[in-house]
Tab-separated table of C-alpha atoms in Angstrom:
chain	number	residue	atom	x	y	z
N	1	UNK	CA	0.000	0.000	0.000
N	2	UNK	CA	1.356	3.589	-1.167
N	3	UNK	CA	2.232	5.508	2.073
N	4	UNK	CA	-0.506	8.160	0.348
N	5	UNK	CA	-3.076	5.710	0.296
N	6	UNK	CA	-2.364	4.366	3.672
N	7	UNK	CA	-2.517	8.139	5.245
N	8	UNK	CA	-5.799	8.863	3.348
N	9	UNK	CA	-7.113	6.022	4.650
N	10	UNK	CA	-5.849	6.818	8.585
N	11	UNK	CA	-7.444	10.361	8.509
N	12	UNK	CA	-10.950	8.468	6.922
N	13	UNK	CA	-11.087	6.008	10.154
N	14	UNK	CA	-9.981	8.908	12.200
N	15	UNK	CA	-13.312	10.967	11.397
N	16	UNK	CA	-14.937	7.973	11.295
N	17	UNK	CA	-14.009	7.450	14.993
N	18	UNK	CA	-14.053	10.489	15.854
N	19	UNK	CA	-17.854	10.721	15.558
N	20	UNK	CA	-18.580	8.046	17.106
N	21	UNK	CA	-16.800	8.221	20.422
N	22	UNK	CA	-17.764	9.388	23.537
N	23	UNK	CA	-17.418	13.505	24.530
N	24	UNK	CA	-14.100	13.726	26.521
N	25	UNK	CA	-12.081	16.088	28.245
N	26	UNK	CA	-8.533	16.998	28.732
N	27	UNK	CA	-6.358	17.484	32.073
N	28	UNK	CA	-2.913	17.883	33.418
N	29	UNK	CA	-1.522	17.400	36.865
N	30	UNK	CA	1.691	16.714	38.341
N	31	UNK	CA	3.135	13.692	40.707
N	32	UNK	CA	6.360	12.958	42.849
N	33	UNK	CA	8.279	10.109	41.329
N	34	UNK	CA	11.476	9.343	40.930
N	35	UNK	CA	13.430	6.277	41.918
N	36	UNK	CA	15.015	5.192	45.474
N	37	UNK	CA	12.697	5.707	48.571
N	38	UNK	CA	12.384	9.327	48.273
N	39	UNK	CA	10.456	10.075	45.414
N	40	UNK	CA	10.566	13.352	45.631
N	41	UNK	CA	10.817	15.180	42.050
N	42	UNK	CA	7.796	16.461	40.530
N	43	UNK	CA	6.847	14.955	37.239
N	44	UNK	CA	4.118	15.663	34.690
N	45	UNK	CA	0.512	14.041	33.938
N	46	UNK	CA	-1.485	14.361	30.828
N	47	UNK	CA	-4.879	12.836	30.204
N	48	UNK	CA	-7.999	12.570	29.240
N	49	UNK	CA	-11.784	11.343	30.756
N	50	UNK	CA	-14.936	11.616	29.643
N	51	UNK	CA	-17.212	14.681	29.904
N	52	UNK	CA	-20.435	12.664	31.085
N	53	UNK	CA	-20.827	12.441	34.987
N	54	UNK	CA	-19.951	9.085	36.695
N	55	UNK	CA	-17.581	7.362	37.825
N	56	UNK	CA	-14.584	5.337	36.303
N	57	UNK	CA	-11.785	2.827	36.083
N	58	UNK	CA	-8.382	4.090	35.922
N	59	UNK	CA	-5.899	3.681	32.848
N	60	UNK	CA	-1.744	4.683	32.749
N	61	UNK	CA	0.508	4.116	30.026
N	62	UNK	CA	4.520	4.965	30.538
N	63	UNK	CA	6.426	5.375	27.407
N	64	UNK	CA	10.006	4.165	27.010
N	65	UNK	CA	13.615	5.321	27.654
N	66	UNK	CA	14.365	8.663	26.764
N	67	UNK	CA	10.488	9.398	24.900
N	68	UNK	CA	8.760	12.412	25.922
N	69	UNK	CA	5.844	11.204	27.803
N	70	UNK	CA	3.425	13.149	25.505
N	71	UNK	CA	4.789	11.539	22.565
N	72	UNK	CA	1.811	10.435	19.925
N	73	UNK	CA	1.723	6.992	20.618
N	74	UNK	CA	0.923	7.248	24.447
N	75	UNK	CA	-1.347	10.499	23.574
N	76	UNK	CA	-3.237	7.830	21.157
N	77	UNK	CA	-3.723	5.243	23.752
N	78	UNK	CA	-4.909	7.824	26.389
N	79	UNK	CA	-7.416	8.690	24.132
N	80	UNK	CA	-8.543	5.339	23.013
N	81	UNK	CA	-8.320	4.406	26.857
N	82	UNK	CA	-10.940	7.699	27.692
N	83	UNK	CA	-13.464	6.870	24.751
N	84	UNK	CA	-14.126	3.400	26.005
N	85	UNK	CA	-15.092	5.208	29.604
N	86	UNK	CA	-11.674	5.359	31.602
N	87	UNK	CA	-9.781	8.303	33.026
N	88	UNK	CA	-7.180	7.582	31.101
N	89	UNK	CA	-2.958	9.120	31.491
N	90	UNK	CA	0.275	9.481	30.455
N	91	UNK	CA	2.311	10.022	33.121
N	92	UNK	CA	6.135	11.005	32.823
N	93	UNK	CA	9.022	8.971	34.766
N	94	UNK	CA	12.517	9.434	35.222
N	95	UNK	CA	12.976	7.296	31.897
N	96	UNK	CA	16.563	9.197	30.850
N	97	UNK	CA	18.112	5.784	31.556
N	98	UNK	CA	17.545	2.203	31.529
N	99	UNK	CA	18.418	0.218	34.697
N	100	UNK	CA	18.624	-2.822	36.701
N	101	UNK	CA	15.209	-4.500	38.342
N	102	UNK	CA	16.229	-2.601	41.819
N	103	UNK	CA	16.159	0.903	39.738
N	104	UNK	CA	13.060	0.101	37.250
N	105	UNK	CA	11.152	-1.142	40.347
N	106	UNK	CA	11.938	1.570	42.272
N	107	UNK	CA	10.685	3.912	39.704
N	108	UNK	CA	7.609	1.961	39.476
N	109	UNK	CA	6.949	2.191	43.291
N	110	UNK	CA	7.208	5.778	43.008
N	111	UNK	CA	4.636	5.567	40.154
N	112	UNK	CA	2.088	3.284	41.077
N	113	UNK	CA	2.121	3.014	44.949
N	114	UNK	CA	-1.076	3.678	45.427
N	115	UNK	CA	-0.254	4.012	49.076
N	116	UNK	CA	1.427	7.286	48.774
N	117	UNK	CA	-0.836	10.193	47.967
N	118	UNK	CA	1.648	12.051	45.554
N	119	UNK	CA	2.358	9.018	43.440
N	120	UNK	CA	0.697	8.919	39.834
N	121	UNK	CA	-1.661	6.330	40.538
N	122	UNK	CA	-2.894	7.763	43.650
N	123	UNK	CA	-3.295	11.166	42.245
N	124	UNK	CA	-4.937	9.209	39.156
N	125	UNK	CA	-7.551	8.030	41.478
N	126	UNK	CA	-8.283	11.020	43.771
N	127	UNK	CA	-9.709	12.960	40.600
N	128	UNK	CA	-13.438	13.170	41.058
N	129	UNK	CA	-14.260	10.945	38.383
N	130	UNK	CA	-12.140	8.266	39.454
N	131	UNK	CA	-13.122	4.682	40.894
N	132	UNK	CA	-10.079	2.713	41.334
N	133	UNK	CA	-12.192	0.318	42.443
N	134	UNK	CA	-13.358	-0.840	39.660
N	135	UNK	CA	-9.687	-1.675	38.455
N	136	UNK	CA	-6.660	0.104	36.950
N	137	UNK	CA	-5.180	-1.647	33.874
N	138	UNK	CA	-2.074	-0.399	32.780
N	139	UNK	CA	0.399	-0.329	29.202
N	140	UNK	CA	3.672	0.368	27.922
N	141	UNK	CA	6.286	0.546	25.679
N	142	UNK	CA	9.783	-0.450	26.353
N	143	UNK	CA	10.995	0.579	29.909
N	144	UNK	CA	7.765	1.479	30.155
N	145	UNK	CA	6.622	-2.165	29.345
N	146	UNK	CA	8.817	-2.950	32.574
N	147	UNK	CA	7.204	-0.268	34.445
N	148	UNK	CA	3.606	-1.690	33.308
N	149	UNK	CA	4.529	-5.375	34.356
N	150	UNK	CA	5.767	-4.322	37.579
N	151	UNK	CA	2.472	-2.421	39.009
N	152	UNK	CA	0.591	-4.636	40.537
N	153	UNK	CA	4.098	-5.603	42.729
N	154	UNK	CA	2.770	-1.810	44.342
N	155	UNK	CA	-1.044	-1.460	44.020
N	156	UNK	CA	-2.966	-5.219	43.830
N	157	UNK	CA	-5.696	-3.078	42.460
N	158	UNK	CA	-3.772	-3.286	38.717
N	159	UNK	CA	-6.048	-5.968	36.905
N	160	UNK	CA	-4.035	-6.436	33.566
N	161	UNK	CA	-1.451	-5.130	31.588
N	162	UNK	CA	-0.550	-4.612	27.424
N	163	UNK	CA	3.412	-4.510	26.742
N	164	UNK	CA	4.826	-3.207	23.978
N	165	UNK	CA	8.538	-4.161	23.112
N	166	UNK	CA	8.704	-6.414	26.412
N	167	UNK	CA	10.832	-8.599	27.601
N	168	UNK	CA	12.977	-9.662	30.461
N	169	UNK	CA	16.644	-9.106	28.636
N	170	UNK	CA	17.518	-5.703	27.354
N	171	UNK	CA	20.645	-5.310	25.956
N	172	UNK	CA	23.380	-5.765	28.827
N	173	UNK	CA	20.101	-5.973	31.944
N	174	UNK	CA	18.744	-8.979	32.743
N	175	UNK	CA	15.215	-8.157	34.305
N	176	UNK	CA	14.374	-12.382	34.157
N	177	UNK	CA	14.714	-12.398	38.498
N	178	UNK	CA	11.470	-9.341	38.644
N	179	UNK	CA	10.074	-9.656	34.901
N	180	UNK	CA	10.203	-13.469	34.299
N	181	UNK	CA	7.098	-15.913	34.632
N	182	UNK	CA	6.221	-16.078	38.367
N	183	UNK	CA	8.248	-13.322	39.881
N	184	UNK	CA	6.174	-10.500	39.752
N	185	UNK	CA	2.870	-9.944	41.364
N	186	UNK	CA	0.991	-9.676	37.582
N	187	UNK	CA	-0.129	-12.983	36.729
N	188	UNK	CA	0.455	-13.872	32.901
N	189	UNK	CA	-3.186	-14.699	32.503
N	190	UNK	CA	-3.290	-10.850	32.707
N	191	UNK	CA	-0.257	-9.958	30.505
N	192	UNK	CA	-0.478	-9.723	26.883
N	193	UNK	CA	2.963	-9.106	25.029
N	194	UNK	CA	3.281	-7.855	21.813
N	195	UNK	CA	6.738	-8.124	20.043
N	196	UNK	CA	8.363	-6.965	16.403
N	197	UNK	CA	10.503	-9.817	14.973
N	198	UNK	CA	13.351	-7.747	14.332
N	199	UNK	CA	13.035	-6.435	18.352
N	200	UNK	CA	16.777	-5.099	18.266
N	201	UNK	CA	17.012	-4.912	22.254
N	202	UNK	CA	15.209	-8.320	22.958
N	203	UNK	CA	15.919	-10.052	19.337
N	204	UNK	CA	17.122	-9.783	17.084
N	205	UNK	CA	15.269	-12.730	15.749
N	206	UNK	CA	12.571	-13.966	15.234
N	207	UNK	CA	13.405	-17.285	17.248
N	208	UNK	CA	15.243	-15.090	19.897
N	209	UNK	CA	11.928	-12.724	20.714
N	210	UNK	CA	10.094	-16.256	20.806
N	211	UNK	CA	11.958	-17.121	23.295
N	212	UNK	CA	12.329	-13.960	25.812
N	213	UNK	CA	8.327	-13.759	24.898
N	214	UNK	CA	7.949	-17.359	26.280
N	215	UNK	CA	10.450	-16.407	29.400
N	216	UNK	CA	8.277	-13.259	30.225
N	217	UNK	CA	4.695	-15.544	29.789
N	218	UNK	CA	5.423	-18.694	30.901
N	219	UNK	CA	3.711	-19.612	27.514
N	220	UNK	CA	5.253	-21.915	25.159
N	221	UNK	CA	4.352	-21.902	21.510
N	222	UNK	CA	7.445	-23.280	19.547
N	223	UNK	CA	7.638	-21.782	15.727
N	224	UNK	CA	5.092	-19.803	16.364
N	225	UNK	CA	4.467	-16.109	16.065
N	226	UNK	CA	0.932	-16.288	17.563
N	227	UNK	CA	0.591	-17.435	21.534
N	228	UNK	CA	-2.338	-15.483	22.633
N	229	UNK	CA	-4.399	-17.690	24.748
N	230	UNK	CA	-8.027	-18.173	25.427
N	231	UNK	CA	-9.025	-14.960	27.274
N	232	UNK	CA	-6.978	-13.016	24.991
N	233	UNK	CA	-2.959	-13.304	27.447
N	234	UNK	CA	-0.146	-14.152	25.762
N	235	UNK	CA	2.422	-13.421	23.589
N	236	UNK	CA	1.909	-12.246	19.513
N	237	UNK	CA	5.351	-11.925	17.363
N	238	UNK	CA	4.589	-9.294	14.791
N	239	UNK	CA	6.257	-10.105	11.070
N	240	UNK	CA	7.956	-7.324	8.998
N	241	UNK	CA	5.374	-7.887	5.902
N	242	UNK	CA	2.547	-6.655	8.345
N	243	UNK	CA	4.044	-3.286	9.203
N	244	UNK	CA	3.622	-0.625	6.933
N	245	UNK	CA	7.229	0.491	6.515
N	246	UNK	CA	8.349	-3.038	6.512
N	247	UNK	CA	10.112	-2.789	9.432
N	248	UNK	CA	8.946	-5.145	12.339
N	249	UNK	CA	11.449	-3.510	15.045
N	250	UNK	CA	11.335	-2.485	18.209
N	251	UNK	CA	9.162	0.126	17.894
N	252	UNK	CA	6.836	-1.151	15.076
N	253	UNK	CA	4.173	1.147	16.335
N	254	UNK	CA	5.650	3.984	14.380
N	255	UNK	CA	6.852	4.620	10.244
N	256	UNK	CA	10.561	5.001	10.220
N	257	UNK	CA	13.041	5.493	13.403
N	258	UNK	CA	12.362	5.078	17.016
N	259	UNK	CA	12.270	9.062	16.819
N	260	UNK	CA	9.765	9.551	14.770
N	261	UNK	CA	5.820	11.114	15.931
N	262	UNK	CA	3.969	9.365	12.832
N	263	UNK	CA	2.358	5.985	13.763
N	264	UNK	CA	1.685	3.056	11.954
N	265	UNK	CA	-1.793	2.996	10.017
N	266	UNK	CA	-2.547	-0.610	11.369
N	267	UNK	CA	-1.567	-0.118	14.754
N	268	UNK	CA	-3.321	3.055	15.160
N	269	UNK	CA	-6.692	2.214	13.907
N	270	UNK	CA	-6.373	-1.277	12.916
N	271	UNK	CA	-7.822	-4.436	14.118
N	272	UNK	CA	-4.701	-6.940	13.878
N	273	UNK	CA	-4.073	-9.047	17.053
N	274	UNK	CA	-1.649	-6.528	17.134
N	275	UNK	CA	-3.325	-2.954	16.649
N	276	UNK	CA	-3.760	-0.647	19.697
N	277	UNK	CA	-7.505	-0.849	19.794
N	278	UNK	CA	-7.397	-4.520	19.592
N	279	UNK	CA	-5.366	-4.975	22.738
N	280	UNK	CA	-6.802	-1.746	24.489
N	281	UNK	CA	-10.437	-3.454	23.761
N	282	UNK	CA	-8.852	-7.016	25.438
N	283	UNK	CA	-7.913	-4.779	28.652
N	284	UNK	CA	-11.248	-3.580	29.399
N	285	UNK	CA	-12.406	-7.245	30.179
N	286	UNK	CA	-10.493	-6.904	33.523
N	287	UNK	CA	-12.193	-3.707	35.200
N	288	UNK	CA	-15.826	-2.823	35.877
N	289	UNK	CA	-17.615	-0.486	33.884
């Protein structure tokens, strides 16, 4: 498909969406994060809920190493997230740097301890039309698949999560000993992981993301690039032929480099095993309405 075509066609489903989703409404706020025990620098919030009066689940999505936490891939899933009835957020992390399972988990206490009343979560669920009781579900991308994993270690109240890019070796870290199978709080049956076959940092093969994706799940699907199981966990291996600049990479969610703002047509509005809605629509199963 011509990269004209497949624009046209992105703005089309856009309007088309557009009209049919629910009225929602933007917000910003700010949170003390960090890593260690202190938590104690000031980070930004940006999200979105929706306009009618009620009361809802809770949604947070943390983007990867060094991307601004507004970037358009986390402002897409925010809004996706608020149009199916969430109050939905981006919240930014001290992400300048990878890390170790003592420093990611650290950062993700002072993110999701909902404990704490300056965290992000807490603050998430103190807005007035917040009910974290009916569930937070959580994504990521990259570190911020880590981070996502990792939540429920810090608030059981974290019902499922979508990871993006995730796995439990990352260049030089090995996160196996509080990412792997069993040793986190998530269970897998609420962990769906969603993989490029070219993944440079957990890759980068085909056979190699297979087998970090089968290390983080605890599922087992030899030669195959689909493990997704019956209530929708799992693992899904996306091939280079499916992406629309060919490139099934680390961060397949986007045309061209890591750097770049303009997403992939499929992922954005598509409804591939791999497409945002597709796995934001498998989250909602997991929190009340």
């Amino acid at each position: 498909m011509k990269k004209g075509t497949s624009f046209l066609m992105g703005v089309v489903l856009t309007l088309a969406w557009a009209s049919t989703a629910a009225a929602q409404s933007s917000f910003t706020a700010t949170y003390r994060g960090g890593s260690g025990t202190l938590c104690g620098t000031t980070y930004n919030i940006r999200g979105q809920e929706p306009t009618a009066s009620g009361k809802y689940p809770v949604f947070i999505y943390t983007v990867g190493t060094t991307e601004q936490y507004d970037h358009s891939s986390a402002l897409a899933a925010v809004e996706e997230m608020a149009s199916r009835g969430y109050v939905a957020a981006t919240v930014e992390y001290e992400n300048a740097t990878f890390g170790s399972c003592t420093t990611i988990n650290s950062r993700a206490k002072c993110t999701y301890d909902g404990s704490r009343s300056t965290s992000a979560l807490a603050t998430l669920c103190a807005r007035s039309k917040a009910d974290c009781s009916k569930g937070i579900v959580v994504a990521g991308f990259s570190q911020g698949s880590v981070m996502a994993m990792l939540a429920k270690n810090h608030d059981s109240r974290v019902q499922a999560a979508y990871a993006l890019g995730a796995g439990v070796n990352y260049s030089i870290y090995n996160l196996s000993s509080c990412v792997a199978n069993g040793n986190r709080a998530l269970p897998s049956n609420r962990l769906r992981v969603i993989n490029g076959e070219q993944d440079i940092f957990i890759g980068p093969t085909e056979a190699l993301v297979r087998s970090q994706n089968t290390e983080t799940t605890g599922y087992s699907c030899p030669l195959s690039t689909n493990c997704l199981q019956s209530n929708g966990s799992g693992w899904y291996i996306i091939k280079d032929l499916q992406v629309g600049d060919l490139q099934a990479d680390h961060c397949y969610m986007r045309t061209g480099t890591c750097v770049g703002l303009l997403l992939d047509t499929t992922w954005r509005y598509g409804t591939d095993p791999w497409s945002l809605r597709t796995n934001l629509n498998w989250l909602t199963q997991f929190t009340t309405p």
